[in-house]
Amino acid sequence: MNCDEFAELVTAFLDDALDSSSRPLFLDHLACCSACAGLYGGFTATITALGELPAPGLSPQTRSRLMTAFQKLRDEV
Amino acid sequence: MSEGVVRVGEVTDFPPDPVIVAGLRSGDEEVFALLLDEWSRGMLRLARSYVSTAASAEEVVQDTWLAVIRAVGTFEGRSSLRTWVYRILVNTARRRGERESRTIPVSSVGGERPDGARPEGGPEGAALAGEVRALIEKVVGTLPSRQRAVITLRDMEGYGSDEVCEILSISPANQRVLLHRARAAVRDHLAAYYDGIGGP
Ligand SMILES: [Zn+2]
């Protein structure tokens, strides 16, 4: 496995979606190529950072509008 | 983790689908409020993959919830309730995104501050983290909508690949390609940023 092939397979590896022949080749390359080990670390750090992004919620106005719509619908039934 | 950030998956006592669906059908306000507070953040982020502004995403989420409360009587449980709600969201957001792309000049899109990316004071570490966060949000904001939708659901919301494929009606292989391209774009920008500042 060369570096370009390795780079294409990082997500498949992380999803445990590599077939049984590619997986050991991927791991061998990871163990002996420092550039690709760095790339791999960059992917995992990216995934961690993405998971830590703040997520704004609905505005209070929209939330209360929806609660009112829900109550109204119930009262119609 | 900063205050007000809710990660999906951390709530362990979330009621199972049949309880939620029964609550919605009988007009239980507590159940609806719980759903609103639990899912709307993720829905807003996903909607943002298809529409051009945060305000527009908020309307998409509002329309989705209105459709959900009207249609919950027809929910048959062939998928999870969350997947069903998110599929309605994706359809609503796509339609709106297509309308926008016909009516809004490209030059007026973008330039908006990324959602939640407020500049921060405080210690140097926090400022750096804020900068990195703003950079990631900016890169995610430039991704094609299909890539953005996948990376939002997988990495920002933490959903599994099966559910993401179902929500977006794509194959596992296609999902993986989109996710990999999106992650690679973010990683490349982060690497360039760290090269520039000599760390980490
Ligand atoms: Zn290599």
Short mmCIF file of C-alpha atoms and ligand atoms in Angstrom, two decimals:
data_model
loop_
_atom_site.label_atom_id
_atom_site.label_comp_id
_atom_site.label_asym_id
_atom_site.label_seq_id
_atom_site.Cartn_x
_atom_site.Cartn_y
_atom_site.Cartn_z
CA MET A 1 0.00 0.00 0.00
CA ASN A 2 1.38 3.42 -0.91
CA CYS A 3 0.68 6.78 0.75
CA ASP A 4 -2.03 7.85 -1.72
CA GLU A 5 -3.90 4.59 -1.25
CA PHE A 6 -3.57 4.91 2.51
CA ALA A 7 -4.98 8.44 2.48
CA GLU A 8 -8.07 7.28 0.56
CA LEU A 9 -8.85 4.52 3.06
CA VAL A 10 -8.74 6.36 6.39
CA THR A 11 -12.52 6.79 6.67
CA ALA A 12 -13.19 3.22 5.57
CA PHE A 13 -10.75 2.02 8.22
CA LEU A 14 -12.36 4.14 10.93
CA ASP A 15 -15.78 2.75 9.93
CA ASP A 16 -14.37 -0.76 10.16
CA ALA A 17 -15.31 -1.18 6.50
CA LEU A 18 -11.97 -2.40 5.11
CA ASP A 19 -11.94 -5.93 3.75
CA SER A 20 -9.75 -8.53 5.42
CA SER A 21 -6.98 -8.19 2.82
CA SER A 22 -6.67 -4.37 2.98
CA ARG A 23 -6.87 -4.01 6.74
CA PRO A 24 -3.45 -5.54 7.59
CA LEU A 25 -1.84 -3.57 4.74
CA PHE A 26 -3.37 -0.38 6.12
CA LEU A 27 -2.11 -1.12 9.63
CA ASP A 28 1.39 -2.02 8.35
CA HIS A 29 1.59 1.25 6.46
CA LEU A 30 0.34 3.21 9.48
CA ALA A 31 3.04 1.62 11.65
CA CYS A 32 5.98 2.36 9.36
CA CYS A 33 5.13 5.66 7.58
CA SER A 34 5.38 8.71 9.80
CA ALA A 35 3.78 11.02 7.21
CA CYS A 36 0.68 8.84 7.05
CA ALA A 37 0.63 8.42 10.83
CA GLY A 38 0.49 12.23 10.95
CA LEU A 39 -2.31 12.29 8.38
CA TYR A 40 -4.22 9.67 10.34
CA GLY A 41 -3.82 11.70 13.54
CA GLY A 42 -5.07 14.74 11.66
CA PHE A 43 -8.25 12.89 10.68
CA THR A 44 -8.99 11.70 14.20
CA ALA A 45 -8.28 15.17 15.63
CA THR A 46 -10.61 16.67 13.00
CA ILE A 47 -13.39 14.26 13.93
CA THR A 48 -12.97 15.10 17.62
CA ALA A 49 -13.02 18.84 16.91
CA LEU A 50 -16.16 18.49 14.76
CA GLY A 51 -17.89 16.70 17.63
CA GLU A 52 -17.11 19.57 19.97
CA LEU A 53 -18.59 22.38 17.87
CA PRO A 54 -21.35 24.26 19.68
CA ALA A 55 -24.88 23.78 18.35
CA PRO A 56 -27.25 26.73 18.72
CA GLY A 57 -30.86 25.81 19.45
CA LEU A 58 -34.18 27.20 18.23
CA SER A 59 -34.97 30.79 19.12
CA PRO A 60 -37.41 31.13 22.04
CA GLN A 61 -39.96 32.67 19.64
CA THR A 62 -39.92 29.71 17.28
CA ARG A 63 -40.03 27.28 20.17
CA SER A 64 -43.07 28.91 21.74
CA ARG A 65 -44.78 29.21 18.34
CA LEU A 66 -44.35 25.46 17.91
CA MET A 67 -45.62 24.68 21.40
CA THR A 68 -48.71 26.79 20.68
CA ALA A 69 -49.26 25.02 17.34
CA PHE A 70 -49.02 21.67 19.12
CA GLN A 71 -51.58 22.68 21.77
CA LYS A 72 -53.93 24.05 19.12
CA LEU A 73 -53.79 20.87 17.09
CA ARG A 74 -54.54 18.80 20.18
CA ASP A 75 -57.50 20.97 21.09
CA GLU A 76 -58.94 20.59 17.59
CA VAL A 77 -58.89 16.80 17.81
CA MET B 1 -17.60 21.18 26.93
CA SER B 2 -19.15 24.61 27.00
CA GLU B 3 -22.51 25.33 28.53
CA GLY B 4 -25.59 24.90 26.42
CA VAL B 5 -24.01 22.33 24.14
CA VAL B 6 -26.06 19.17 24.01
CA ARG B 7 -24.54 16.11 22.42
CA VAL B 8 -26.89 13.54 21.01
CA GLY B 9 -26.30 10.18 22.62
CA GLU B 10 -25.59 11.52 26.07
CA VAL B 11 -29.19 11.35 27.12
CA THR B 12 -29.67 7.87 28.49
CA ASP B 13 -33.23 8.20 29.79
CA PHE B 14 -34.76 9.31 26.51
CA PRO B 15 -38.07 7.45 26.11
CA PRO B 16 -38.40 4.77 23.42
CA ASP B 17 -40.25 5.55 20.17
CA PRO B 18 -43.63 3.99 21.09
CA VAL B 19 -43.81 6.16 24.23
CA ILE B 20 -42.90 9.31 22.28
CA VAL B 21 -45.31 8.57 19.45
CA ALA B 22 -48.17 7.85 21.86
CA GLY B 23 -47.37 11.10 23.69
CA LEU B 24 -47.42 13.13 20.47
CA ARG B 25 -50.69 11.55 19.36
CA SER B 26 -52.37 12.24 22.68
CA GLY B 27 -51.11 15.85 22.77
CA ASP B 28 -48.68 15.46 25.67
CA GLU B 29 -46.86 18.81 25.79
CA GLU B 30 -43.98 17.51 27.89
CA VAL B 31 -43.20 14.89 25.28
CA PHE B 32 -43.26 17.42 22.46
CA ALA B 33 -41.08 19.85 24.42
CA LEU B 34 -38.58 17.08 25.11
CA LEU B 35 -38.35 16.24 21.40
CA LEU B 36 -38.04 19.89 20.41
CA ASP B 37 -35.19 20.45 22.84
CA GLU B 38 -33.44 17.21 22.04
CA TRP B 39 -33.52 17.20 18.23
CA SER B 40 -33.85 20.80 17.04
CA ARG B 41 -30.13 21.64 17.35
CA GLY B 42 -29.14 18.77 15.09
CA MET B 43 -31.99 19.58 12.72
CA LEU B 44 -30.88 23.21 12.46
CA ARG B 45 -27.35 22.13 11.60
CA LEU B 46 -28.53 19.65 9.01
CA ALA B 47 -30.94 22.16 7.45
CA ARG B 48 -28.03 24.57 7.11
CA SER B 49 -26.46 22.12 4.61
CA TYR B 50 -29.19 23.01 2.12
CA VAL B 51 -30.22 26.61 2.79
CA SER B 52 -28.21 29.80 2.75
CA THR B 53 -28.90 31.45 6.11
CA ALA B 54 -29.45 30.51 9.74
CA ALA B 55 -32.87 32.21 9.63
CA SER B 56 -33.87 30.10 6.68
CA ALA B 57 -32.72 26.94 8.50
CA GLU B 58 -34.86 27.93 11.47
CA GLU B 59 -37.91 28.17 9.22
CA VAL B 60 -37.14 24.78 7.73
CA VAL B 61 -37.00 23.26 11.21
CA GLN B 62 -40.24 25.00 12.18
CA ASP B 63 -42.02 23.73 9.04
CA THR B 64 -40.65 20.26 9.71
CA TRP B 65 -42.04 20.16 13.24
CA LEU B 66 -45.41 21.43 12.00
CA ALA B 67 -45.46 18.62 9.42
CA VAL B 68 -44.44 16.11 12.08
CA ILE B 69 -47.23 16.99 14.51
CA ARG B 70 -49.78 16.87 11.69
CA ALA B 71 -48.53 13.59 10.27
CA VAL B 72 -47.51 11.64 13.37
CA GLY B 73 -50.82 9.76 13.15
CA THR B 74 -49.53 8.17 9.94
CA PHE B 75 -46.12 7.18 11.35
CA GLU B 76 -45.87 3.43 10.91
CA GLY B 77 -42.59 2.70 12.66
CA ARG B 78 -40.84 1.30 9.59
CA SER B 79 -37.86 3.44 10.54
CA SER B 80 -37.03 5.04 13.88
CA LEU B 81 -39.01 8.17 14.69
CA ARG B 82 -35.82 10.23 14.52
CA THR B 83 -35.01 8.96 11.04
CA TRP B 84 -38.59 9.70 9.94
CA VAL B 85 -38.42 13.26 11.31
CA TYR B 86 -35.01 13.87 9.75
CA ARG B 87 -36.20 12.60 6.38
CA ILE B 88 -39.03 15.13 6.47
CA LEU B 89 -36.46 17.77 7.38
CA VAL B 90 -34.17 16.88 4.48
CA ASN B 91 -37.04 17.02 1.98
CA THR B 92 -38.21 20.36 3.34
CA ALA B 93 -34.71 21.83 3.35
CA ARG B 94 -33.87 20.60 -0.15
CA ARG B 95 -37.02 22.10 -1.61
CA ARG B 96 -36.31 25.40 0.08
CA GLY B 97 -32.66 25.31 -0.97
CA GLU B 98 -33.67 24.79 -4.60
CA ARG B 99 -36.09 27.71 -4.41
CA GLU B 100 -33.39 29.89 -2.88
CA SER B 101 -30.84 29.00 -5.53
CA ARG B 102 -33.30 30.22 -8.17
CA THR B 103 -34.14 33.48 -6.41
CA ILE B 104 -31.11 34.59 -4.41
CA PRO B 105 -28.11 36.03 -6.25
CA VAL B 106 -24.98 34.10 -5.37
CA SER B 107 -23.20 37.26 -4.22
CA SER B 108 -25.66 37.68 -1.34
CA VAL B 109 -24.94 34.19 0.00
CA GLY B 110 -22.16 33.77 2.52
CA GLY B 111 -20.38 36.54 4.35
CA GLU B 112 -22.62 35.73 7.28
CA ARG B 113 -20.82 34.94 10.50
CA PRO B 114 -20.71 31.14 10.94
CA ASP B 115 -23.32 29.93 13.43
CA GLY B 116 -22.01 30.17 16.97
CA ALA B 117 -18.62 31.50 15.92
CA ARG B 118 -18.40 34.49 18.18
CA PRO B 119 -14.98 35.86 18.90
CA GLU B 120 -13.93 35.04 22.43
CA GLY B 121 -11.77 36.77 24.97
CA GLY B 122 -10.23 34.93 27.86
CA PRO B 123 -7.02 32.95 28.06
CA GLU B 124 -4.89 32.27 25.01
CA GLY B 125 -5.94 28.63 24.80
CA ALA B 126 -9.59 29.59 24.62
CA ALA B 127 -8.88 32.19 21.94
CA LEU B 128 -7.00 29.59 19.91
CA ALA B 129 -9.80 27.07 20.34
CA GLY B 130 -12.26 29.74 19.22
CA GLU B 131 -10.15 30.44 16.14
CA VAL B 132 -9.94 26.76 15.25
CA ARG B 133 -13.66 26.40 15.76
CA ALA B 134 -14.39 29.36 13.51
CA LEU B 135 -12.07 27.92 10.86
CA ILE B 136 -13.79 24.52 10.97
CA GLU B 137 -17.22 26.12 10.72
CA LYS B 138 -16.05 28.20 7.78
CA VAL B 139 -14.70 25.17 5.91
CA VAL B 140 -17.84 23.13 6.63
CA GLY B 141 -19.85 26.09 5.31
CA THR B 142 -18.08 25.88 1.95
CA LEU B 143 -18.67 22.16 1.41
CA PRO B 144 -21.14 20.95 -1.24
CA SER B 145 -24.47 20.25 0.49
CA ARG B 146 -24.27 16.46 0.21
CA GLN B 147 -20.85 16.40 1.88
CA ARG B 148 -21.96 18.91 4.47
CA ALA B 149 -25.06 16.88 5.34
CA VAL B 150 -23.02 13.71 5.85
CA ILE B 151 -20.26 15.27 7.96
CA THR B 152 -22.91 17.11 10.02
CA LEU B 153 -24.77 13.94 10.85
CA ARG B 154 -21.78 11.65 11.28
CA ASP B 155 -19.17 13.81 13.00
CA MET B 156 -21.04 16.75 14.48
CA GLU B 157 -24.13 14.84 15.62
CA GLY B 158 -22.47 11.45 16.04
CA TYR B 159 -25.04 9.36 14.16
CA GLY B 160 -24.11 5.92 12.83
CA SER B 161 -23.59 5.29 9.12
CA ASP B 162 -26.73 3.13 8.76
CA GLU B 163 -29.00 5.88 10.04
CA VAL B 164 -27.26 8.52 7.93
CA CYS B 165 -27.72 6.43 4.78
CA GLU B 166 -31.40 6.05 5.59
CA ILE B 167 -31.92 9.75 6.35
CA LEU B 168 -30.19 10.88 3.16
CA SER B 169 -31.27 7.97 0.92
CA ILE B 170 -27.71 7.15 -0.14
CA SER B 171 -25.68 3.94 -0.32
CA PRO B 172 -23.06 3.11 2.33
CA ALA B 173 -20.29 3.43 -0.26
CA ASN B 174 -21.51 6.84 -1.42
CA GLN B 175 -21.87 7.99 2.17
CA ARG B 176 -18.28 7.00 2.91
CA VAL B 177 -16.93 8.85 -0.12
CA LEU B 178 -18.84 12.03 0.82
CA LEU B 179 -17.72 11.78 4.45
CA HIS B 180 -14.10 11.18 3.50
CA ARG B 181 -13.98 14.15 1.14
CA ALA B 182 -15.58 16.40 3.73
CA ARG B 183 -13.21 15.28 6.50
CA ALA B 184 -10.21 15.63 4.19
CA ALA B 185 -11.21 19.23 3.36
CA VAL B 186 -11.45 20.16 7.05
CA ARG B 187 -8.24 18.31 7.89
CA ASP B 188 -6.33 20.05 5.06
CA HIS B 189 -7.40 23.49 6.29
CA LEU B 190 -6.53 22.65 9.89
CA ALA B 191 -3.12 21.34 8.84
CA ALA B 192 -2.44 24.53 6.88
CA TYR B 193 -3.57 26.61 9.85
CA TYR B 194 -1.31 24.77 12.30
CA ASP B 195 1.61 24.97 9.84
CA GLY B 196 1.10 28.71 9.79
CA ILE B 197 1.23 29.12 13.57
CA GLY B 198 3.87 26.43 14.18
CA GLY B 199 1.77 24.00 16.18
CA PRO B 200 0.31 21.96 17.77
ZN ZN C 1 2.52 6.79 3.86
#
